[in-house]
Short mmCIF file of C-alpha atoms in Angstrom, two decimals:
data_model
loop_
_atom_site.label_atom_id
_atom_site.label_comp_id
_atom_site.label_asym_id
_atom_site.label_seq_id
_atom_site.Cartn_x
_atom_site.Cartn_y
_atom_site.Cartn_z
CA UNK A 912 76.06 -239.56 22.86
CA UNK A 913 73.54 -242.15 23.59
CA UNK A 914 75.78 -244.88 23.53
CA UNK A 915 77.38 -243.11 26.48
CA UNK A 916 74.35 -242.21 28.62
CA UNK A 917 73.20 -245.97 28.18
CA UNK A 918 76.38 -246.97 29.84
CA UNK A 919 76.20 -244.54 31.92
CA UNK A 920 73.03 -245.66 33.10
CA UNK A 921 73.88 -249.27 33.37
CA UNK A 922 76.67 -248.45 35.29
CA UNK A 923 74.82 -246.54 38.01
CA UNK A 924 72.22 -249.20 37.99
CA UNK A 925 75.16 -251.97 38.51
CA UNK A 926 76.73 -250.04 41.20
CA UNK A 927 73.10 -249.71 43.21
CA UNK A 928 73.11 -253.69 43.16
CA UNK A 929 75.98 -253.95 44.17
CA UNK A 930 75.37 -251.39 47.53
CA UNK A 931 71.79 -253.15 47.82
CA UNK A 932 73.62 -256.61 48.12
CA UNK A 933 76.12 -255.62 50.23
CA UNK A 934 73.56 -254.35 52.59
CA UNK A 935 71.21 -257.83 53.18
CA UNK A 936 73.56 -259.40 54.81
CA UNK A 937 73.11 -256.86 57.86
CA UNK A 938 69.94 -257.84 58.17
CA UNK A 939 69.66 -261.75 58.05
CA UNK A 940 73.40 -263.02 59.34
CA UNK A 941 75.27 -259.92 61.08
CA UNK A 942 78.93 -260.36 60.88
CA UNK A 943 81.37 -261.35 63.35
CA UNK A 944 82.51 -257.70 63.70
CA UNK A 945 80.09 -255.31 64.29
CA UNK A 946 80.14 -252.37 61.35
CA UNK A 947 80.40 -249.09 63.20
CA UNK A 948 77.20 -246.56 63.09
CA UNK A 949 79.59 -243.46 61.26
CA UNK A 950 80.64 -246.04 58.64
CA UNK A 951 77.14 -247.06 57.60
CA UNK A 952 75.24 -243.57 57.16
CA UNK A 953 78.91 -242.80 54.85
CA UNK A 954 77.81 -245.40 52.29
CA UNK A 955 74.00 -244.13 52.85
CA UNK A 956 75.38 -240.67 52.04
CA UNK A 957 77.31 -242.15 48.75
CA UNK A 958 74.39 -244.18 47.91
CA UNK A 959 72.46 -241.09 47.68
CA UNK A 960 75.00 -239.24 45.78
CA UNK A 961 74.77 -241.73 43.11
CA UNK A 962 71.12 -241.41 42.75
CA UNK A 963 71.41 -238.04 42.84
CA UNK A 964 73.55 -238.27 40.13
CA UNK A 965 72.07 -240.79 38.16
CA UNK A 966 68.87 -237.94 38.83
CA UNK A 967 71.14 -235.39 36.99
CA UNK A 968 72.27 -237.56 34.34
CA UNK A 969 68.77 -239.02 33.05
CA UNK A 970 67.77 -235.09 32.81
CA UNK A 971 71.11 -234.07 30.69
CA UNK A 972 69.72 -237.35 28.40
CA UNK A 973 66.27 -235.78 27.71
CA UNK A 974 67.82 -232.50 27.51
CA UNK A 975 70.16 -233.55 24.64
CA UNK A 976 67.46 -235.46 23.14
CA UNK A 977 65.04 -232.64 22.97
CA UNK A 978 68.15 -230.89 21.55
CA UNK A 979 68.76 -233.86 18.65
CA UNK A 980 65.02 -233.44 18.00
CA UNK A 981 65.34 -229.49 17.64
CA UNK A 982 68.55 -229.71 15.55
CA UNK A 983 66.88 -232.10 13.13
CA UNK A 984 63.72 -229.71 12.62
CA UNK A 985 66.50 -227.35 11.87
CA UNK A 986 68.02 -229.44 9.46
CA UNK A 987 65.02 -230.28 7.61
CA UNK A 988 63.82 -226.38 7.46
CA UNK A 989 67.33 -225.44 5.68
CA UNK A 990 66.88 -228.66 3.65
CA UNK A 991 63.43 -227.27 2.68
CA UNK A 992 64.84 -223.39 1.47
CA UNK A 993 67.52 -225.09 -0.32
CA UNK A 994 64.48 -226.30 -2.14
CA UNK A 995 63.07 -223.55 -3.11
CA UNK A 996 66.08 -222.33 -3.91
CA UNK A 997 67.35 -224.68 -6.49
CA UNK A 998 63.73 -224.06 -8.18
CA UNK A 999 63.73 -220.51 -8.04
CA UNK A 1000 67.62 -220.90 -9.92
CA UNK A 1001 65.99 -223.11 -12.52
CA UNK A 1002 63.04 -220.69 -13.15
CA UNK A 1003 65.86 -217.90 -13.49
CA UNK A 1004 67.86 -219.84 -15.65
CA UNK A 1005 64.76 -220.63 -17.79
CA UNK A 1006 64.05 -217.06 -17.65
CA UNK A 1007 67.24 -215.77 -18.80
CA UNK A 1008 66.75 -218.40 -22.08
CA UNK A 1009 63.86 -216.63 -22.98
CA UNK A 1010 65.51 -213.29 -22.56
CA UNK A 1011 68.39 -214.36 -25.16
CA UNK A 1012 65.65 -215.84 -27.66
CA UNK A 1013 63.92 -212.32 -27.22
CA UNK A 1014 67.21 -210.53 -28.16
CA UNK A 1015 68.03 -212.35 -31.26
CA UNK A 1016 64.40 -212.00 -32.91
CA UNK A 1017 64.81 -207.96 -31.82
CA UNK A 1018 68.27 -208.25 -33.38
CA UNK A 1019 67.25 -209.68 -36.76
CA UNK A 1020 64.00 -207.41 -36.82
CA UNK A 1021 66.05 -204.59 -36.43
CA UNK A 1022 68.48 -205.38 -38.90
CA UNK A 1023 65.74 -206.05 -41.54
CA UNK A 1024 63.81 -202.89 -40.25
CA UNK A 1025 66.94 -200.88 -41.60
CA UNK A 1026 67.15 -202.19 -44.70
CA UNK A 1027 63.50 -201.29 -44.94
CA UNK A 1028 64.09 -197.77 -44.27
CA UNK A 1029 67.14 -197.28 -46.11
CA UNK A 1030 64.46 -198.57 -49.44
CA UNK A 1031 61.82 -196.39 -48.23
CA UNK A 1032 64.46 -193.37 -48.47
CA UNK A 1033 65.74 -194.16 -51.51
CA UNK A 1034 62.08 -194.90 -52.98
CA UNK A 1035 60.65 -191.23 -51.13
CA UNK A 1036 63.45 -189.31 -53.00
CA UNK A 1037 62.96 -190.57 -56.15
CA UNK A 1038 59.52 -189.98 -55.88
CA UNK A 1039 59.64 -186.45 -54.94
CA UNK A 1040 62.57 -185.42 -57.73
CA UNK A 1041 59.08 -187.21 -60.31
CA UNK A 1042 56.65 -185.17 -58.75
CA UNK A 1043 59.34 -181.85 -58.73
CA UNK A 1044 59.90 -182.63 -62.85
CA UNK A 1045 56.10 -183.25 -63.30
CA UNK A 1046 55.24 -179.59 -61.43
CA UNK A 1047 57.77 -178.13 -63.70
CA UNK A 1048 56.13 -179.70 -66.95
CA UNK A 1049 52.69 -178.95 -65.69
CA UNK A 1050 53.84 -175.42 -64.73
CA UNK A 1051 55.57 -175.20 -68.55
CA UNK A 1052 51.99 -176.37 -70.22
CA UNK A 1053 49.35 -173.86 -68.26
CA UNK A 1054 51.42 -171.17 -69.69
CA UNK A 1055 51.08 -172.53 -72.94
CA UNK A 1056 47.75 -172.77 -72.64
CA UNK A 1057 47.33 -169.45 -71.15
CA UNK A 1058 49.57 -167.46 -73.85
CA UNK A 1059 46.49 -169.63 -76.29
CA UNK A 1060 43.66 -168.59 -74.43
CA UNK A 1061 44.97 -165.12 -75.45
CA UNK A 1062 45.21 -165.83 -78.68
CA UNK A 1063 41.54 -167.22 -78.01
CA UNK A 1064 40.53 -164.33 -76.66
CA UNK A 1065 41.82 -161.82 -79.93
CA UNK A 1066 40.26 -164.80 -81.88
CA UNK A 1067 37.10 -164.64 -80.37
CA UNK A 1068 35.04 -162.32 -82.69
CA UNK A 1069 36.63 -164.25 -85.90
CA UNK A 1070 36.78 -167.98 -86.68
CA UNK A 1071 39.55 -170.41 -85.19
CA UNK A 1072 41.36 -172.44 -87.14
CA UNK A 1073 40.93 -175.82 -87.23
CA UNK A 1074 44.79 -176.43 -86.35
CA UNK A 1075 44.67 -174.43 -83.44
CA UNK A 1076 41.39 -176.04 -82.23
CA UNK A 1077 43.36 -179.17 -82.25
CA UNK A 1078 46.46 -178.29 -80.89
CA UNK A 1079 44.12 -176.95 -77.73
CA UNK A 1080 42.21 -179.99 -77.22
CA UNK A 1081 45.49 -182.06 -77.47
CA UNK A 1082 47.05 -179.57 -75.08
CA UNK A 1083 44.16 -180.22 -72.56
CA UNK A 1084 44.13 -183.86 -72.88
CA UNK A 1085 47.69 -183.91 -71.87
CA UNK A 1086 46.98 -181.18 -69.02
CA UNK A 1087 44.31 -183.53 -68.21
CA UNK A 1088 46.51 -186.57 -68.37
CA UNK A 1089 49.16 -184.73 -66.28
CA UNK A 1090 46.97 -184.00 -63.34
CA UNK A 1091 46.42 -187.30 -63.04
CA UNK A 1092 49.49 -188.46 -62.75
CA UNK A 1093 50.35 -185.27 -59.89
CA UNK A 1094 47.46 -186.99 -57.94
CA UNK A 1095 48.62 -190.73 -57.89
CA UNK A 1096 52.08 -189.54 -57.53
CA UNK A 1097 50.93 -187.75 -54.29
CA UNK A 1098 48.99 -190.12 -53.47
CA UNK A 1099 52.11 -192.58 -53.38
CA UNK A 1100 54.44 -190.08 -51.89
CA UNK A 1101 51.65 -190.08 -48.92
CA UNK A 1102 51.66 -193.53 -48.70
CA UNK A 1103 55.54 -193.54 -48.78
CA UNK A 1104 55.53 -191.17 -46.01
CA UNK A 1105 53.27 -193.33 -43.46
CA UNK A 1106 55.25 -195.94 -44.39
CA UNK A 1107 58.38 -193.97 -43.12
CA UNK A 1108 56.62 -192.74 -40.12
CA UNK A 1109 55.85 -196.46 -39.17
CA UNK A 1110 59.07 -197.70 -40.12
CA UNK A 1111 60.64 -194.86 -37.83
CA UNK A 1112 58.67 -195.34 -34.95
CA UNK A 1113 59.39 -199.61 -35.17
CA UNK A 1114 62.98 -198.25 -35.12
CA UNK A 1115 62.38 -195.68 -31.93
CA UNK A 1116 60.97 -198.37 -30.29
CA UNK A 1117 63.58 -201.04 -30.59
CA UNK A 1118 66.31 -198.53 -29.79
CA UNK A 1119 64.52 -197.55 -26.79
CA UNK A 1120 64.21 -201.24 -26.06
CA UNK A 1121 68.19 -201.37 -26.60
CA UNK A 1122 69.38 -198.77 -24.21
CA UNK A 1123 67.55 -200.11 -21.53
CA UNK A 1124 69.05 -203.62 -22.21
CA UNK A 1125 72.66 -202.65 -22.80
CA UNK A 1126 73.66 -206.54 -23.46
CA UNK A 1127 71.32 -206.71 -26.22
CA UNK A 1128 72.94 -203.30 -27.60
CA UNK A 1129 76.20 -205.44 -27.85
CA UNK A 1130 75.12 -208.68 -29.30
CA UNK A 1131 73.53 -206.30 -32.27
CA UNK A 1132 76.86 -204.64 -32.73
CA UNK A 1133 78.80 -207.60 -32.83
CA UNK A 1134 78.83 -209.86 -36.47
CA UNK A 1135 76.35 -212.84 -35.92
CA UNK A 1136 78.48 -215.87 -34.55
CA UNK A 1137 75.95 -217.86 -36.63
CA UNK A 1138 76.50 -215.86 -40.54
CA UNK A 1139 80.46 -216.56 -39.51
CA UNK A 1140 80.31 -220.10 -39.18
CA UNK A 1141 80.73 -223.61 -41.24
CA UNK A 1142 77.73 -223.23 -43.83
CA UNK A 1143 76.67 -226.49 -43.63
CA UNK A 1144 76.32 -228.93 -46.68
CA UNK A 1145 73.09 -229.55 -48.55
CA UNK A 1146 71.96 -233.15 -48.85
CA UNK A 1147 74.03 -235.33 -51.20
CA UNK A 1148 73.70 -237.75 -53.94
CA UNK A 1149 71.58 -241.17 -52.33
CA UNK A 1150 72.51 -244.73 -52.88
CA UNK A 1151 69.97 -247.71 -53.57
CA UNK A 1152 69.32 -247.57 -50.16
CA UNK A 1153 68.28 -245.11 -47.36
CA UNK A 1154 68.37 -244.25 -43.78
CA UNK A 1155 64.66 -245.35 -44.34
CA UNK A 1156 65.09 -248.75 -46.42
CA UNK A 1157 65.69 -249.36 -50.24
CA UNK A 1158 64.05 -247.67 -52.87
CA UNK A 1159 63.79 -248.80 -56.51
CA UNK A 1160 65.88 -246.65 -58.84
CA UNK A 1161 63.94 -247.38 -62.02
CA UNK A 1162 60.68 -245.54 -60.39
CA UNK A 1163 62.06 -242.32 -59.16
CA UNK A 1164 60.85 -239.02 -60.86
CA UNK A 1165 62.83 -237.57 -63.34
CA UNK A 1166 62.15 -233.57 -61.85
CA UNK A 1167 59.49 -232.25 -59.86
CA UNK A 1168 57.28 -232.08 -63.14
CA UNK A 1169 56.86 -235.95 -63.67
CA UNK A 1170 55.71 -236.17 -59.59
CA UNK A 1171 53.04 -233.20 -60.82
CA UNK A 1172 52.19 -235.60 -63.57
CA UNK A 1173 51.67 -238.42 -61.48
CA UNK A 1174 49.20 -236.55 -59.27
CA UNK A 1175 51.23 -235.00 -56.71
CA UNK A 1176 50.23 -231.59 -55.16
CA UNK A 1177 51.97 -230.71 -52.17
CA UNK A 1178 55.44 -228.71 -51.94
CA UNK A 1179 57.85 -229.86 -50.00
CA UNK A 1180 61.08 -232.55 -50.30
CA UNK A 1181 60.88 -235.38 -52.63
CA UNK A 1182 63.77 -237.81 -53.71
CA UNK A 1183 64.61 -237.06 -58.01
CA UNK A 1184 66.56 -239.30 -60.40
CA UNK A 1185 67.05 -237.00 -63.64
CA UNK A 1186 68.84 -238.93 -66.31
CA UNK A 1187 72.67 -239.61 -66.12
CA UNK A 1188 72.41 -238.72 -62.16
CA UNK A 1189 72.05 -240.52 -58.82
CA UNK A 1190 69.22 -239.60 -56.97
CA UNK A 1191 68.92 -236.51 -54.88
CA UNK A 1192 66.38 -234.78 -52.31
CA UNK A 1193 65.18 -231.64 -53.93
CA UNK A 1194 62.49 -228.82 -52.84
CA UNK A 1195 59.41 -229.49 -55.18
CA UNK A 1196 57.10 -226.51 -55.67
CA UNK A 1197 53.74 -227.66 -56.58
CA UNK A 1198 51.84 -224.39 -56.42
CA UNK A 1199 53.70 -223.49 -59.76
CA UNK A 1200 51.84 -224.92 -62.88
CA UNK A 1201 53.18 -228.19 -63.96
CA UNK A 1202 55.37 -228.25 -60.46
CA UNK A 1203 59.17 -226.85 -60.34
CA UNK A 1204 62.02 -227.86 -58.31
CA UNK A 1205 63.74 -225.23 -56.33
CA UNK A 1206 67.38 -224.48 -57.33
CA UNK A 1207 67.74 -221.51 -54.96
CA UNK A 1208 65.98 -219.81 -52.49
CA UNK A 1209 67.09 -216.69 -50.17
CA UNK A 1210 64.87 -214.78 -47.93
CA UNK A 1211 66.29 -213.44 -44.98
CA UNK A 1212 70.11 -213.57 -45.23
CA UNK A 1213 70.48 -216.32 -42.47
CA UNK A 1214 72.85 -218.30 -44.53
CA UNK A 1215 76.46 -216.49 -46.08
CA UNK A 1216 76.30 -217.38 -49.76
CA UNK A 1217 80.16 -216.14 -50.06
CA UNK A 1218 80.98 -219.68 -50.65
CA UNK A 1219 84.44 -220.96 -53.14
CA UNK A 1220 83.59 -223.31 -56.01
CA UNK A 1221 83.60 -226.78 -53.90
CA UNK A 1222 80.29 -225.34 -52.15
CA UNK A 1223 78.52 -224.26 -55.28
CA UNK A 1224 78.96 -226.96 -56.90
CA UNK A 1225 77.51 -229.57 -54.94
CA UNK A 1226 75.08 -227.48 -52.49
CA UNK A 1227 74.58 -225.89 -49.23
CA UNK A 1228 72.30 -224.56 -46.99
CA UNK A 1229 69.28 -225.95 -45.43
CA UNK A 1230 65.67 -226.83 -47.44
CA UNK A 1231 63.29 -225.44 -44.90
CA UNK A 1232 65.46 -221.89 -44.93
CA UNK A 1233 67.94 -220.68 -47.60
CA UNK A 1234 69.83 -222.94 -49.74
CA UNK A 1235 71.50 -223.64 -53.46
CA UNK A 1236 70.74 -226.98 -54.62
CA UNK A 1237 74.17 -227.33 -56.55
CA UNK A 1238 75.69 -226.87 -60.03
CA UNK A 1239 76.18 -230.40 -60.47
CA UNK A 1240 72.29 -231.20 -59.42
CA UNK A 1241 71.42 -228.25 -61.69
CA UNK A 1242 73.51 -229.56 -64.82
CA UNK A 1243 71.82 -233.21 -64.22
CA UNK A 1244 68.52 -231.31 -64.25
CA UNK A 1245 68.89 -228.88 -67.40
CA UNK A 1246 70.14 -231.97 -69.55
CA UNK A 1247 67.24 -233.56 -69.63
CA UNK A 1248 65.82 -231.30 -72.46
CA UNK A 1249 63.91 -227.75 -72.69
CA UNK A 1250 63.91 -226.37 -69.09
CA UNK A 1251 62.70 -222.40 -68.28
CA UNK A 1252 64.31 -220.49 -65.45
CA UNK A 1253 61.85 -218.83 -63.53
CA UNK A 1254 63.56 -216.02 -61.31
CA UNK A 1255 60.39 -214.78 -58.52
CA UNK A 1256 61.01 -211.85 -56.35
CA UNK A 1257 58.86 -210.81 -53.52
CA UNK A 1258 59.69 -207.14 -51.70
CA UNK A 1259 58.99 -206.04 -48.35
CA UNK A 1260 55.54 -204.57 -49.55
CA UNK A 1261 54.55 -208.36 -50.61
CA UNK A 1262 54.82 -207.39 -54.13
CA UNK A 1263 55.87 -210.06 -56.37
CA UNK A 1264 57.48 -210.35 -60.08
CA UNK A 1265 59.01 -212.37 -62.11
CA UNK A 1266 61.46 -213.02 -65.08
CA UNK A 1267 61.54 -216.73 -66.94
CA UNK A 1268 64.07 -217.28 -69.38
CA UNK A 1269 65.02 -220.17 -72.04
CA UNK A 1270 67.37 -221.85 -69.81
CA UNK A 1271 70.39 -224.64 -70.22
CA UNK A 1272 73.56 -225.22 -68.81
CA UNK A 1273 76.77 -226.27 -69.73
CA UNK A 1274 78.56 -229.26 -67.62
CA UNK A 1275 82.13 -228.63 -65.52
CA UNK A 1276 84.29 -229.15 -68.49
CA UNK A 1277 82.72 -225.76 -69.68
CA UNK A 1278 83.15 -224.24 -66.11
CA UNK A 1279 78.75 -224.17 -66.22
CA UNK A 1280 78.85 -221.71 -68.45
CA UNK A 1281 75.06 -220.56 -69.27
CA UNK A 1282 72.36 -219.97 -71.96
CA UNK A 1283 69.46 -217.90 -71.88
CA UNK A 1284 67.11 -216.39 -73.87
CA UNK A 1285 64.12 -214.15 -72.17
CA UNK A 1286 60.29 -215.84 -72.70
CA UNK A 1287 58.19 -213.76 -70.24
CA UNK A 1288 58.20 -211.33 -67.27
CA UNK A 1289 57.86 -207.93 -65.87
CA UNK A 1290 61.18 -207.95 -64.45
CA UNK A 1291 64.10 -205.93 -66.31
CA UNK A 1292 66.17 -208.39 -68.39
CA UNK A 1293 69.38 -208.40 -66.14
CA UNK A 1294 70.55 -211.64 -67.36
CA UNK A 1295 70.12 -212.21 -71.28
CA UNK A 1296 73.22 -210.19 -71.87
CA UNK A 1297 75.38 -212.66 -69.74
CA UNK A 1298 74.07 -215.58 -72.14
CA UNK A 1299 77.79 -217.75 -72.90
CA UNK A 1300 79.09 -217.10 -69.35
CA UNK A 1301 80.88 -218.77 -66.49
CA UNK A 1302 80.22 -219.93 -63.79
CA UNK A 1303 82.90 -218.07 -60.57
CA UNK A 1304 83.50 -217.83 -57.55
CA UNK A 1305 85.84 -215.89 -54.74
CA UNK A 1306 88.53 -218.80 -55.46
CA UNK A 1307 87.77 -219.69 -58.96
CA UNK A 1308 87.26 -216.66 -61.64
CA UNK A 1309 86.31 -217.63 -64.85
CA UNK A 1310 84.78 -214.76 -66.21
CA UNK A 1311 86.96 -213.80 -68.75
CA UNK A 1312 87.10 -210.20 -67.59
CA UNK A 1313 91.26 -208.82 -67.67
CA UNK A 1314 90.04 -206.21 -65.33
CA UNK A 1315 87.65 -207.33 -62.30
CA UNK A 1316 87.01 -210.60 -60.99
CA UNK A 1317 83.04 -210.37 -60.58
CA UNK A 1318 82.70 -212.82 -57.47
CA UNK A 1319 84.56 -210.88 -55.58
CA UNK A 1320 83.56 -207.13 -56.83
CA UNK A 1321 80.00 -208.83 -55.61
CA UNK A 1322 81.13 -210.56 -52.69
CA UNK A 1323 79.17 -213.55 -53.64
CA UNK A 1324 79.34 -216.17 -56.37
CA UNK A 1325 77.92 -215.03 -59.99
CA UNK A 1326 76.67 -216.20 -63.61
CA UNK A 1327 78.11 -213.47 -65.35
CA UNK A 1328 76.92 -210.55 -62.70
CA UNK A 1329 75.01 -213.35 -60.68
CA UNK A 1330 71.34 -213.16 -58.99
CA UNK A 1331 71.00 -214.05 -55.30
CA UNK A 1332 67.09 -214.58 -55.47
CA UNK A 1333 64.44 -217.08 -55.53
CA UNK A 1334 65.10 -219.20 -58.49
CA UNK A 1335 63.21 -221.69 -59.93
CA UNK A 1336 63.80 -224.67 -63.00
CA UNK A 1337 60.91 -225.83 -64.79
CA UNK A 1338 61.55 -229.32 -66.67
CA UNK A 1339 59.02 -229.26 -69.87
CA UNK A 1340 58.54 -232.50 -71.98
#
């Protein structure tokens, strides 16, 4: 458009020259014929239609520039709320990230708040059916004693036996005895019940926080994508060299005991040669006297321990959550001597205990089958009794049983009956 009004312009601007020249000769050399009077004020008349027009055009120019100028101010205000727009998406989408990571901690503390609940029930009614058969026993010895302190009582104006003198004071020592017992079982049954109360209002208040966030109600209903997935492989067997460099073989700790011996002190993942193995990365626990490596740990059910033979015996899982470190890695470990088995289980209360057991195992040509003998504890002995066993899983049963195949009666892999808990393997000189 202002290519056009230029020309425009020029145009107008030629065609006034033009007139204007046309007109001096008039005044200094007249022509032969004279030019008559009507003609002349006709080309005056155009001349001023022209201007007049050239008047009219240079306004439509600053008219249509003042528009240009307008539209771009336009332009540059939508630019400006497309903007904000694009930011206020991003904060949305940033805000809807958060959201989801807020549903899947409220979906696994509501899982494990179940589970909680379900113990606490189980634990209140065996408390109460206690206290119910303690009631009856103390209700069975005051009559006893009250049918004797009427024989007391006829006995008064002679002299008691020394028998029955006896059998009263025993009978009140175990009244006395059983009292005691009433009151700390009450006093646990209270406890049990604030601990339901709490339980069931954690519970209210994540289903309240579920039915007003109906999306959340359906990603707890649904399996976990995550439990249904590839478990993925633990670290394998090293070379003489590492993503970091080369290491020397000859120096590398035989367990997590020698690196105690040599002064180390803080848990975590070291690199192990026991004898007739590569090397491996292990989880050292140094808070355990004499340091232990790891051979499983489970805590919150994050990874599916359903796995087939391949899996168990060369590891999976992940070292900083739940993980088995391997048969093979275990074998390598347990050949090395005298090794203890020290089984630690912590409950939702924080309570720990513990089991250790005389502990070696057989290599694959024996299917891993197991030894034990119990040492120390305060756990129940659930394992001594599967001494001589195999090792099976869902595609491999070699438990010698005609009638049930153990792995899968368990849904899980097993020693015998198996134990999905903290384990760990003590390597003793």
């Amino acid at each position: 458009m202002t290519l056009t009004l230029t020309f425009m312009f020029v145009l107008v601007a030629s065609w006034t020259m033009v007139l204007c020249t046309k007109e001096e000769p008039m005044s200094e050399d007249p022509p032969l014929l004279q030019v008559p009077a009507v003609e002349a004020r006709s080309r005056f008349a155009a001349l001023d239609d022209v201007r007049l027009l050239a008047n009219g055009l240079l306004q439509l120019g600053h008219s249509l520039r003042d528009f240009v100028q307008k539209t771009k101010g336009q332009i540059n205000d939508i630019f400006q709320k497309l903007n904000i727009f694009d930011h206020s998406f991003n904060q949305l989408s940033v805000l809807a990230s958060e959201i989801k990571e807020e549903e899947e901690e409220l979906k696994k503390t509501t899982v494990v708040l179940k589970a909680n609940n379900e113990e606490i029930k189980s634990l209140s009614l065996e408390i109460n059916s206690k206290v119910e058969s303690i009631l009856q026993e103390r209700s069975q010895l005051q009559s006893k004693v009250g049918g004797l302190e009427e024989k007391l009582s006829g006995l008064s104006q002679g002299l008691v036996p020394a028998e029955q003198l006896a059998e009263i004071s025993t009978l009140k020592d175990v009244i006395h005895t059983q009292e005691r017992s009433i009151a700390e079982l009450l006093k646990a049954v209270r406890e049990q019940s604030d601990q339901l109360v709490q339980q069931r209002s954690k519970i209210k208040t994540l289903e309240e926080k579920l039915t007003f966030n109906p999306s959340m109600q359906e990603t707890i209903e649904k399996p976990s994508d995550n439990f249904q997935s590839v478990t993925p492989d633990l670290t394998g067997y090293l070379t003489n060299t590492s993503a970091n460099g080369s290491f020397n073989m000859t120096d590398l700790p035989s367990d997590c005991c020698e690196l105690f011996t040599r002064g180390e002190r803080a848990s975590g993942m070291y690199t192990i040669k026991p004898n007739q193995s590569e090397p491996f990365m292990a989880y050292c626990d140094m808070d355990q006297d004499g340091g232990a490596t790891i051979i499983q740990r489970r805590k919150d059910g994050s990874v599916n321990f359903d796995q087939n033979w391949e899996k168990f015996e060369n590891g999976f899982g992940d070292f900083q959550g739940e993980f088995w470190l391997g048969l093979k890695k275990v074998h390598s470990l347990a050949s090395q001597g005298d090794s203890f088995l020290n089984i630690q289980l912590e409950d939702w209360k924080q309570g720990k205990r513990f089991i250790e057991y005389n502990f070696s195992l057989d290599g694959p040509e024996a299917h891993y089958t197991i030894h034990l003998s119990q040492a120390s504890g305060n756990l129940p002995d659930a394992m001594s009794n599967h001494t001589g066993m195999k090792f099976s899983t869902k595609d491999r049963d070699n438990d010698n049983l005609e009638d049930s195949h153990c792995a899968y009666t368990y849904t899980g892999t097993v020693v015998g009956t198996g134990e999905d808990d903290i384990l760990w393997m003590h390597g003793l000189s």
